[in-house]
């Protein structure tokens, strides 16, 4: 499994409204733990979704389903504070999928604040592409 990317880990943004007077060091560690956990869950789901097809050809609909299942995972929800979970950028709340949910995902996006699940799967796709070359 590819290493956690600082680019998408940075997309988990602290909101003082969620947790006033919070220790930012503890919060950062909590976000990192949640990110590692989310990466593991997303990797498992992405492998299931892409068994029949090349993961580079996942549709936006499939990626949104992976995100929904990952964030709905009861173990993930139980292990992490709701404020930490809410800090991750969500694909479902972005404009990234565009108008056609059945179109193949564009893995070439390189924005600074990518939705977390998109960034995790893109890292996996890039790692697998490097192995095939």
C-alpha atoms as an extended CHARMM CRD file, in Angstrom:
* protein
*
       133  EXT
         1         1  UNK       CA              0.0000000000        0.0000000000        0.0000000000  PROA      1               0.0000000000
         2         2  UNK       CA              1.4440000000        3.4160000000       -0.8940000000  PROA      2               0.0000000000
         3         3  UNK       CA              2.5800000000        5.7560000000        1.8470000000  PROA      3               0.0000000000
         4         4  UNK       CA              0.2520000000        8.4460000000        3.1430000000  PROA      4               0.0000000000
         5         5  UNK       CA              0.5870000000       11.5250000000        0.9610000000  PROA      5               0.0000000000
         6         6  UNK       CA              1.1230000000       14.7760000000        2.8250000000  PROA      6               0.0000000000
         7         7  UNK       CA             -0.8270000000       16.5000000000        0.0400000000  PROA      7               0.0000000000
         8         8  UNK       CA             -4.1430000000       14.8600000000        0.8660000000  PROA      8               0.0000000000
         9         9  UNK       CA             -3.4130000000       14.5120000000        4.5620000000  PROA      9               0.0000000000
        10        10  UNK       CA             -3.1630000000       18.3050000000        4.6060000000  PROA      10              0.0000000000
        11        11  UNK       CA             -6.6930000000       18.4300000000        3.2370000000  PROA      11              0.0000000000
        12        12  UNK       CA             -7.9740000000       17.4370000000        6.6660000000  PROA      12              0.0000000000
        13        13  UNK       CA             -8.5140000000       20.9450000000        7.9680000000  PROA      13              0.0000000000
        14        14  UNK       CA             -8.9970000000       21.8880000000       11.6090000000  PROA      14              0.0000000000
        15        15  UNK       CA            -12.1340000000       23.8190000000       12.3900000000  PROA      15              0.0000000000
        16        16  UNK       CA            -12.1580000000       25.7240000000       15.6590000000  PROA      16              0.0000000000
        17        17  UNK       CA            -15.9540000000       25.6050000000       15.5920000000  PROA      17              0.0000000000
        18        18  UNK       CA            -15.8080000000       21.8040000000       15.8580000000  PROA      18              0.0000000000
        19        19  UNK       CA            -13.3850000000       21.6660000000       18.7890000000  PROA      19              0.0000000000
        20        20  UNK       CA            -12.5950000000       24.9250000000       20.6050000000  PROA      20              0.0000000000
        21        21  UNK       CA             -9.5480000000       24.8290000000       22.9040000000  PROA      21              0.0000000000
        22        22  UNK       CA             -8.2110000000       21.6590000000       21.3070000000  PROA      22              0.0000000000
        23        23  UNK       CA             -4.5560000000       20.6240000000       21.5410000000  PROA      23              0.0000000000
        24        24  UNK       CA             -3.4200000000       20.9720000000       17.9190000000  PROA      24              0.0000000000
        25        25  UNK       CA             -0.6300000000       18.3890000000       18.3120000000  PROA      25              0.0000000000
        26        26  UNK       CA             -3.0980000000       15.7900000000       19.5790000000  PROA      26              0.0000000000
        27        27  UNK       CA             -5.5120000000       16.7760000000       16.8340000000  PROA      27              0.0000000000
        28        28  UNK       CA             -2.8220000000       16.3100000000       14.1770000000  PROA      28              0.0000000000
        29        29  UNK       CA             -1.9860000000       12.8600000000       15.5630000000  PROA      29              0.0000000000
        30        30  UNK       CA             -5.6840000000       11.9700000000       15.5780000000  PROA      30              0.0000000000
        31        31  UNK       CA             -5.9860000000       13.0660000000       11.9370000000  PROA      31              0.0000000000
        32        32  UNK       CA             -2.9260000000       10.9970000000       10.9880000000  PROA      32              0.0000000000
        33        33  UNK       CA             -4.3470000000        7.9050000000       12.7250000000  PROA      33              0.0000000000
        34        34  UNK       CA             -7.6890000000        8.4120000000       10.9800000000  PROA      34              0.0000000000
        35        35  UNK       CA             -5.9280000000        8.9610000000        7.6360000000  PROA      35              0.0000000000
        36        36  UNK       CA             -3.9960000000        5.6900000000        7.9460000000  PROA      36              0.0000000000
        37        37  UNK       CA             -7.1910000000        3.8860000000        8.9110000000  PROA      37              0.0000000000
        38        38  UNK       CA             -9.1050000000        5.4760000000        6.0280000000  PROA      38              0.0000000000
        39        39  UNK       CA             -6.3230000000        4.5730000000        3.6060000000  PROA      39              0.0000000000
        40        40  UNK       CA             -6.5680000000        0.9100000000        4.6490000000  PROA      40              0.0000000000
        41        41  UNK       CA            -10.3620000000        0.8820000000        4.2810000000  PROA      41              0.0000000000
        42        42  UNK       CA            -10.3210000000        2.6910000000        0.9230000000  PROA      42              0.0000000000
        43        43  UNK       CA             -7.5970000000        0.3720000000       -0.4340000000  PROA      43              0.0000000000
        44        44  UNK       CA             -9.6920000000       -2.6800000000        0.4340000000  PROA      44              0.0000000000
        45        45  UNK       CA            -12.8160000000       -1.1890000000       -1.1420000000  PROA      45              0.0000000000
        46        46  UNK       CA            -10.9730000000        0.0030000000       -4.2620000000  PROA      46              0.0000000000
        47        47  UNK       CA             -9.5300000000       -3.4720000000       -4.8000000000  PROA      47              0.0000000000
        48        48  UNK       CA            -13.0380000000       -4.9500000000       -4.6100000000  PROA      48              0.0000000000
        49        49  UNK       CA            -14.4370000000       -2.4040000000       -7.0550000000  PROA      49              0.0000000000
        50        50  UNK       CA            -11.6060000000       -2.7990000000       -9.5410000000  PROA      50              0.0000000000
        51        51  UNK       CA            -11.2360000000       -6.6060000000       -9.5520000000  PROA      51              0.0000000000
        52        52  UNK       CA            -13.0620000000       -6.9670000000      -12.8490000000  PROA      52              0.0000000000
        53        53  UNK       CA            -11.5180000000       -3.9020000000      -14.4400000000  PROA      53              0.0000000000
        54        54  UNK       CA             -8.3580000000       -1.8770000000      -14.4230000000  PROA      54              0.0000000000
        55        55  UNK       CA             -8.4830000000        0.4990000000      -11.3970000000  PROA      55              0.0000000000
        56        56  UNK       CA             -7.4800000000        3.3290000000      -13.7310000000  PROA      56              0.0000000000
        57        57  UNK       CA            -10.9180000000        2.9200000000      -15.3460000000  PROA      57              0.0000000000
        58        58  UNK       CA            -13.0330000000        3.3890000000      -12.2070000000  PROA      58              0.0000000000
        59        59  UNK       CA            -16.0680000000        5.5960000000      -12.7740000000  PROA      59              0.0000000000
        60        60  UNK       CA            -16.9280000000        8.6190000000      -10.6600000000  PROA      60              0.0000000000
        61        61  UNK       CA            -19.9860000000        6.6550000000       -9.4750000000  PROA      61              0.0000000000
        62        62  UNK       CA            -17.7510000000        3.8100000000       -8.2310000000  PROA      62              0.0000000000
        63        63  UNK       CA            -15.3870000000        6.2650000000       -6.5350000000  PROA      63              0.0000000000
        64        64  UNK       CA            -18.3180000000        7.9950000000       -4.8160000000  PROA      64              0.0000000000
        65        65  UNK       CA            -19.5640000000        4.5870000000       -3.6370000000  PROA      65              0.0000000000
        66        66  UNK       CA            -16.0990000000        3.7670000000       -2.2660000000  PROA      66              0.0000000000
        67        67  UNK       CA            -16.1230000000        7.0760000000       -0.3960000000  PROA      67              0.0000000000
        68        68  UNK       CA            -19.6110000000        6.4610000000        1.0010000000  PROA      68              0.0000000000
        69        69  UNK       CA            -18.7210000000        2.9730000000        2.2120000000  PROA      69              0.0000000000
        70        70  UNK       CA            -15.4030000000        4.0990000000        3.7090000000  PROA      70              0.0000000000
        71        71  UNK       CA            -16.8760000000        6.9760000000        5.7020000000  PROA      71              0.0000000000
        72        72  UNK       CA            -19.8710000000        4.8260000000        6.7180000000  PROA      72              0.0000000000
        73        73  UNK       CA            -17.6550000000        2.0510000000        8.0820000000  PROA      73              0.0000000000
        74        74  UNK       CA            -18.8210000000        1.5530000000       11.6690000000  PROA      74              0.0000000000
        75        75  UNK       CA            -15.3390000000        0.6180000000       12.8630000000  PROA      75              0.0000000000
        76        76  UNK       CA            -13.8830000000        3.7890000000       11.3400000000  PROA      76              0.0000000000
        77        77  UNK       CA            -16.6240000000        5.8930000000       12.9230000000  PROA      77              0.0000000000
        78        78  UNK       CA            -16.0920000000        4.2190000000       16.2920000000  PROA      78              0.0000000000
        79        79  UNK       CA            -12.3110000000        4.6320000000       16.3100000000  PROA      79              0.0000000000
        80        80  UNK       CA            -12.2170000000        8.3340000000       15.4300000000  PROA      80              0.0000000000
        81        81  UNK       CA            -13.7490000000       11.5140000000       16.7940000000  PROA      81              0.0000000000
        82        82  UNK       CA            -16.5460000000       12.9000000000       14.5820000000  PROA      82              0.0000000000
        83        83  UNK       CA            -14.7080000000       16.2470000000       14.3180000000  PROA      83              0.0000000000
        84        84  UNK       CA            -11.6490000000       14.4580000000       12.9060000000  PROA      84              0.0000000000
        85        85  UNK       CA            -13.7790000000       12.5400000000       10.4000000000  PROA      85              0.0000000000
        86        86  UNK       CA            -15.5500000000       15.7290000000        9.2920000000  PROA      86              0.0000000000
        87        87  UNK       CA            -12.1770000000       17.3720000000        8.6430000000  PROA      87              0.0000000000
        88        88  UNK       CA            -11.4810000000       15.2190000000        5.5780000000  PROA      88              0.0000000000
        89        89  UNK       CA            -12.3810000000       16.7250000000        2.2020000000  PROA      89              0.0000000000
        90        90  UNK       CA            -15.1960000000       14.7000000000        0.6280000000  PROA      90              0.0000000000
        91        91  UNK       CA            -15.5960000000       13.9200000000       -3.0580000000  PROA      91              0.0000000000
        92        92  UNK       CA            -19.3730000000       13.9970000000       -2.6640000000  PROA      92              0.0000000000
        93        93  UNK       CA            -19.1180000000       17.6460000000       -1.5610000000  PROA      93              0.0000000000
        94        94  UNK       CA            -16.8550000000       18.6900000000       -4.4400000000  PROA      94              0.0000000000
        95        95  UNK       CA            -17.4240000000       19.5370000000       -8.0950000000  PROA      95              0.0000000000
        96        96  UNK       CA            -14.7780000000       17.0590000000       -9.1890000000  PROA      96              0.0000000000
        97        97  UNK       CA            -17.1080000000       14.3080000000      -10.5120000000  PROA      97              0.0000000000
        98        98  UNK       CA            -18.7330000000       16.6630000000      -13.0230000000  PROA      98              0.0000000000
        99        99  UNK       CA            -21.9870000000       15.9270000000      -14.8180000000  PROA      99              0.0000000000
       100       100  UNK       CA            -21.4700000000       12.3150000000      -15.8960000000  PROA      100             0.0000000000
       101       101  UNK       CA            -21.0830000000        9.9500000000      -12.9240000000  PROA      101             0.0000000000
       102       102  UNK       CA            -20.4620000000        6.9990000000      -15.2660000000  PROA      102             0.0000000000
       103       103  UNK       CA            -17.4380000000        8.6230000000      -16.9290000000  PROA      103             0.0000000000
       104       104  UNK       CA            -13.9890000000        7.3070000000      -16.0640000000  PROA      104             0.0000000000
       105       105  UNK       CA            -12.2480000000        9.1850000000      -13.2530000000  PROA      105             0.0000000000
       106       106  UNK       CA             -9.6940000000       11.7670000000      -14.4010000000  PROA      106             0.0000000000
       107       107  UNK       CA             -6.6220000000       10.8140000000      -12.3290000000  PROA      107             0.0000000000
       108       108  UNK       CA             -4.6060000000       13.8050000000      -13.6090000000  PROA      108             0.0000000000
       109       109  UNK       CA             -6.0830000000       16.3530000000      -11.1850000000  PROA      109             0.0000000000
       110       110  UNK       CA             -3.3910000000       17.9370000000       -9.0600000000  PROA      110             0.0000000000
       111       111  UNK       CA             -5.1740000000       20.5000000000       -6.9080000000  PROA      111             0.0000000000
       112       112  UNK       CA             -3.7600000000       21.3010000000       -3.4900000000  PROA      112             0.0000000000
       113       113  UNK       CA             -6.9300000000       20.2240000000       -1.6470000000  PROA      113             0.0000000000
       114       114  UNK       CA             -8.1250000000       17.0720000000       -3.3510000000  PROA      114             0.0000000000
       115       115  UNK       CA            -10.9200000000       15.0510000000       -1.7830000000  PROA      115             0.0000000000
       116       116  UNK       CA             -9.3100000000       12.4450000000        0.4410000000  PROA      116             0.0000000000
       117       117  UNK       CA            -10.6740000000        9.2810000000       -1.1860000000  PROA      117             0.0000000000
       118       118  UNK       CA             -9.7990000000       10.5740000000       -4.6830000000  PROA      118             0.0000000000
       119       119  UNK       CA             -6.2270000000       11.2600000000       -3.5390000000  PROA      119             0.0000000000
       120       120  UNK       CA             -5.8520000000        7.8480000000       -1.8570000000  PROA      120             0.0000000000
       121       121  UNK       CA             -7.0710000000        5.9060000000       -4.8920000000  PROA      121             0.0000000000
       122       122  UNK       CA             -5.0550000000        8.1090000000       -7.2710000000  PROA      122             0.0000000000
       123       123  UNK       CA             -1.9110000000        7.3000000000       -5.2610000000  PROA      123             0.0000000000
       124       124  UNK       CA             -2.7530000000        3.5910000000       -5.5790000000  PROA      124             0.0000000000
       125       125  UNK       CA             -3.3700000000        3.9200000000       -9.3350000000  PROA      125             0.0000000000
       126       126  UNK       CA             -0.0730000000        5.7640000000       -9.8130000000  PROA      126             0.0000000000
       127       127  UNK       CA              1.8010000000        3.1470000000       -7.7690000000  PROA      127             0.0000000000
       128       128  UNK       CA              0.2520000000        0.3260000000       -9.8200000000  PROA      128             0.0000000000
       129       129  UNK       CA              1.0200000000        2.1470000000      -13.0820000000  PROA      129             0.0000000000
       130       130  UNK       CA              4.6620000000        2.3870000000      -12.0250000000  PROA      130             0.0000000000
       131       131  UNK       CA              4.7740000000       -1.3870000000      -11.4360000000  PROA      131             0.0000000000
       132       132  UNK       CA              3.3440000000       -2.0660000000      -14.9140000000  PROA      132             0.0000000000
       133       133  UNK       CA              5.8690000000        0.1550000000      -16.6930000000  PROA      133             0.0000000000
